[in-house]
C-alpha cells in the first residue's frame, strides 16, 4: 500500500515518456522522407552557431522587446526544469525534497529561491505575451495563416506556462515544512498566508495535489510539443546546427543538371544541337520540388522547427505590400503536408498511398511562389536559421523545369537569354555599343 | 560628353599578348539599359582616372544566368555559367569587377562549383580599394552638405554581408549620409530581385518599389544612392510615381564619385 504512489508515479512517467518517444520516432521517420544532404563540413562553425544562435539566442534580440521577453521565459523554463529532477527522484523513491538531504540548507534555499523568482518573472512575461497576441494584436500574429489551430496553439502554450508556474509556487507555499525552514521561499512566503486557517492535513493534500499536477502537467506539455510550434524548444538546436553556412545569396547548383549540361557541352557535340528541353526527357530525376518528398531533410527539419513567430513574414517585401506570399506560411504548409503524408504512411502499413494531393497547388500556390523577390529578408530574420527561400526556389524549379509553367513574361525573358545572351531581345553584337554612345 | 572613354576588350588584350589587371563584367543591364549604361560609363571614367588597365568582354559577354536561376531555370543558368566559365578560363581571368550585385553574387558564389573561381569585386568595393591605395583621388564639393540616403542592394548586403564599402565610398562625396529606418541587414528589397524585374507583380495593395521609395522619402534626401542598376530603375520609378523627380535624384555610387571627382 505504501508503495502505491511510487508505482503510480513510475507508470505515469513511463506512459508520458513512452508516448513522447513514439512521436519522436515518427518525427525522425517523416524527416527522413526528404533526400539526404551532406552537412558534415565545418563542424566548428556549426557548433559555434548552436551556441550563439540557439543557446545564446543572438538573433532574437534583433527585436529587443520580444527578444528580451523570450529570453526570460527561455531561461526560466530551462532552470526551473532542474526542479523536475528532484520531483522525479522524490516520486520514484518516495522521498520528500531529496535536495534538502543532499545539499546544505542554504544552497537548497538559494536554488529554490532562484526558481521562485524565475517562475514569477515567467508568469509576468507570459501575461505580456498574451496581451501582445490578444489585446495589442501585433500585426505579425494576425496574418491569415494564424487562424485556427496555430492561433489556439500560441495561446494554449501561454496558459500551460501559467498553470505550471502557479502550481510550482502553490506547491511551495503549502509545504508547511518548507515554509518553516524560511529559506528559499522568497515568493511563496507571500502566497502562504492565502492558505492560512486551513488545517495541516488540508494543506498537505493541496501540496500533494499541486505536486502531482505539476509533474503530470510537465509530461502533458512534453507530449503536446509534437503537435505544436513549441517543438522548436528541442529542434532549434539541430536545426541551427544544420543551418546554412554559405553566403545567403548563394543558391545551390543542382548536380543532376550539372551532369546534363556537362554532357551537352561536350566538345564533340554541338552545344546548340541539344536544347535543354529535349535533354530533360531522358533523365529520370525530378527537377525541383512539388511535394515534401522532393525536399531535403534539412528543409523538412526546418518545417518542424518553425516557431510561427512571423518575423520572416513581417520583413517580407511581398507580404508587406499585400501579396499572398508569406514565408511563415511556406514553412507551416510544408509541415502540415509532411504530417499528412506521415499519417498516410501510418494508415497504410508503412507505405505511402497516393492521395492525389501535393504540397504544390494543394497547399502552396504558384501565385505565392512567383511573388518572391529572393531578397533573403526572411532568412536573415529567422531566429532559428530556417530558410523558407530555398523551398520557394525548389518549387519554382519544378514549375519551370518540369511543367514549363512560368509566367509568360518570364518565358520571354528566358528565351531571350537563350537566344541572345541577355534578358532583353537585343543583339549580342551590340553589347559594347555603350562605349561610343 | 566630349571626353573619350578608354575601353579595351579582352580580345584586344590577347592580340597584344597582354593580360589586363582586372576584367570589368558589364552585365546585361549595364550593356543595354539606357539608364544603366550611364552607370557603366561613370565607372569606366573612374577606372580611367585611376589608370586601371582593365578589359571588357564586349560581344563575347553573355548573361550570367543569374536571373534564369532565380526564376527556377537551373538548366539555362548552368548552360550560361558553363559557357561563360569556359570563356573566362580561356582568357585566364583572375579578377573580376562588376556594377551589378546580381552578377557579383552569381560569379563569386555560384560559379566556383561549376569550375570558375575568380576574385570578384562589387564596384563599390573596388572603388574603396582604389581610394585607399591612393590610385583614385576624389575631391570636390559637388555634393557637399547634401543629404544622401543609401539603399542597400539585397545581393550585396544580406546576400554577401557587404554593408560598409558603399558607405565608406560615399564619405568621399562630403555629403551627409542619412540612413533609412530599414537599412543594412533589415533593408527592404526594391522589388526587382528574383526575376520580378521582368514580370508584372502579383496582386497586392502596393508595389514594392513604392514602399521602398517611401522609406527613402522619410529621410528627406536630396539624393538616393544605389549600387545596382535594377535598384536604380526601381527607385527612379518610385520617385517618379511620387512626383518628386524635380527635387530628388537617384544616382549610382559610381556616378556620385565620378561627379564628385569631376572625372
Ligand atoms: S526571399 Fe522571398 S519570401 Fe523571403 S522575404 Fe524575400 S520576398 Fe519574402
Ligand atoms: S521561418 Fe523562422 S522567422 Fe519565420 S515564422 Fe518560422 S521561426 Fe519565425
PDB file of C-alpha atoms and ligand atoms in Angstrom, chain A residues 63 140 145-146 229 232 239 302-303 305-314 326-332 377-388, ligand 2:
ATOM      1  CA  UNK A  63      13.781  42.793 -31.902  1.00  0.00           C
ATOM      2  CA  UNK A 140       2.533  39.504 -37.374  1.00  0.00           C
ATOM      3  CA  UNK A 145      -2.195  31.709 -41.688  1.00  0.00           C
ATOM      4  CA  UNK A 146      -2.520  32.452 -37.958  1.00  0.00           C
ATOM      5  CA  UNK A 229       5.066  25.118 -32.783  1.00  0.00           C
ATOM      6  CA  UNK A 232      11.260  24.426 -31.502  1.00  0.00           C
ATOM      7  CA  UNK A 239      18.129  22.971 -36.908  1.00  0.00           C
ATOM      8  CA  UNK A 302      13.119  23.460 -40.876  1.00  0.00           C
ATOM      9  CA  UNK A 303       9.382  22.921 -41.214  1.00  0.00           C
ATOM     10  CA  UNK A 305      11.269  23.728 -36.172  1.00  0.00           C
ATOM     11  CA  UNK A 306       9.323  26.787 -37.297  1.00  0.00           C
ATOM     12  CA  UNK A 307       8.068  28.703 -34.258  1.00  0.00           C
ATOM     13  CA  UNK A 308       5.414  30.517 -36.307  1.00  0.00           C
ATOM     14  CA  UNK A 309       6.788  33.752 -34.909  1.00  0.00           C
ATOM     15  CA  UNK A 310       6.274  35.526 -38.225  1.00  0.00           C
ATOM     16  CA  UNK A 311       9.460  37.547 -38.096  1.00  0.00           C
ATOM     17  CA  UNK A 312      10.152  36.379 -41.639  1.00  0.00           C
ATOM     18  CA  UNK A 313       6.742  37.418 -42.897  1.00  0.00           C
ATOM     19  CA  UNK A 314       6.886  40.812 -41.221  1.00  0.00           C
ATOM     20  CA  UNK A 326       4.160  34.624 -46.545  1.00  0.00           C
ATOM     21  CA  UNK A 327       7.403  32.783 -45.805  1.00  0.00           C
ATOM     22  CA  UNK A 328       5.935  31.591 -42.494  1.00  0.00           C
ATOM     23  CA  UNK A 329       3.028  30.042 -44.380  1.00  0.00           C
ATOM     24  CA  UNK A 330       5.503  28.263 -46.661  1.00  0.00           C
ATOM     25  CA  UNK A 331       7.001  26.602 -43.577  1.00  0.00           C
ATOM     26  CA  UNK A 332       3.628  25.844 -41.968  1.00  0.00           C
ATOM     27  CA  UNK A 377      14.936  39.063 -45.680  1.00  0.00           C
ATOM     28  CA  UNK A 378      13.118  36.000 -44.317  1.00  0.00           C
ATOM     29  CA  UNK A 379      16.342  34.022 -43.993  1.00  0.00           C
ATOM     30  CA  UNK A 380      18.054  36.931 -42.288  1.00  0.00           C
ATOM     31  CA  UNK A 381      15.232  37.385 -39.791  1.00  0.00           C
ATOM     32  CA  UNK A 382      14.629  33.805 -38.742  1.00  0.00           C
ATOM     33  CA  UNK A 383      15.836  33.330 -35.162  1.00  0.00           C
ATOM     34  CA  UNK A 384      16.319  29.589 -35.655  1.00  0.00           C
ATOM     35  CA  UNK A 385      18.114  29.538 -39.032  1.00  0.00           C
ATOM     36  CA  UNK A 386      15.208  28.434 -41.201  1.00  0.00           C
ATOM     37  CA  UNK A 387      15.434  29.078 -44.944  1.00  0.00           C
ATOM     38  CA  UNK A 388      11.946  29.493 -46.473  1.00  0.00           C
TER      39      UNK A 388
HETATM   40  S1  LIG C   2      10.507  30.597 -40.508  1.00  0.00           S
HETATM   41 FE1  LIG C   2      11.642  31.409 -38.769  1.00  0.00          FE
HETATM   42  S2  LIG C   2      11.096  33.590 -38.725  1.00  0.00           S
HETATM   43 FE2  LIG C   2       9.567  32.566 -39.972  1.00  0.00          FE
HETATM   44  S3  LIG C   2       7.904  32.075 -38.587  1.00  0.00           S
HETATM   45 FE3  LIG C   2       9.215  30.268 -38.693  1.00  0.00          FE
HETATM   46  S4  LIG C   2      10.634  30.534 -36.996  1.00  0.00           S
HETATM   47 FE4  LIG C   2       9.684  32.541 -37.321  1.00  0.00          FE
END
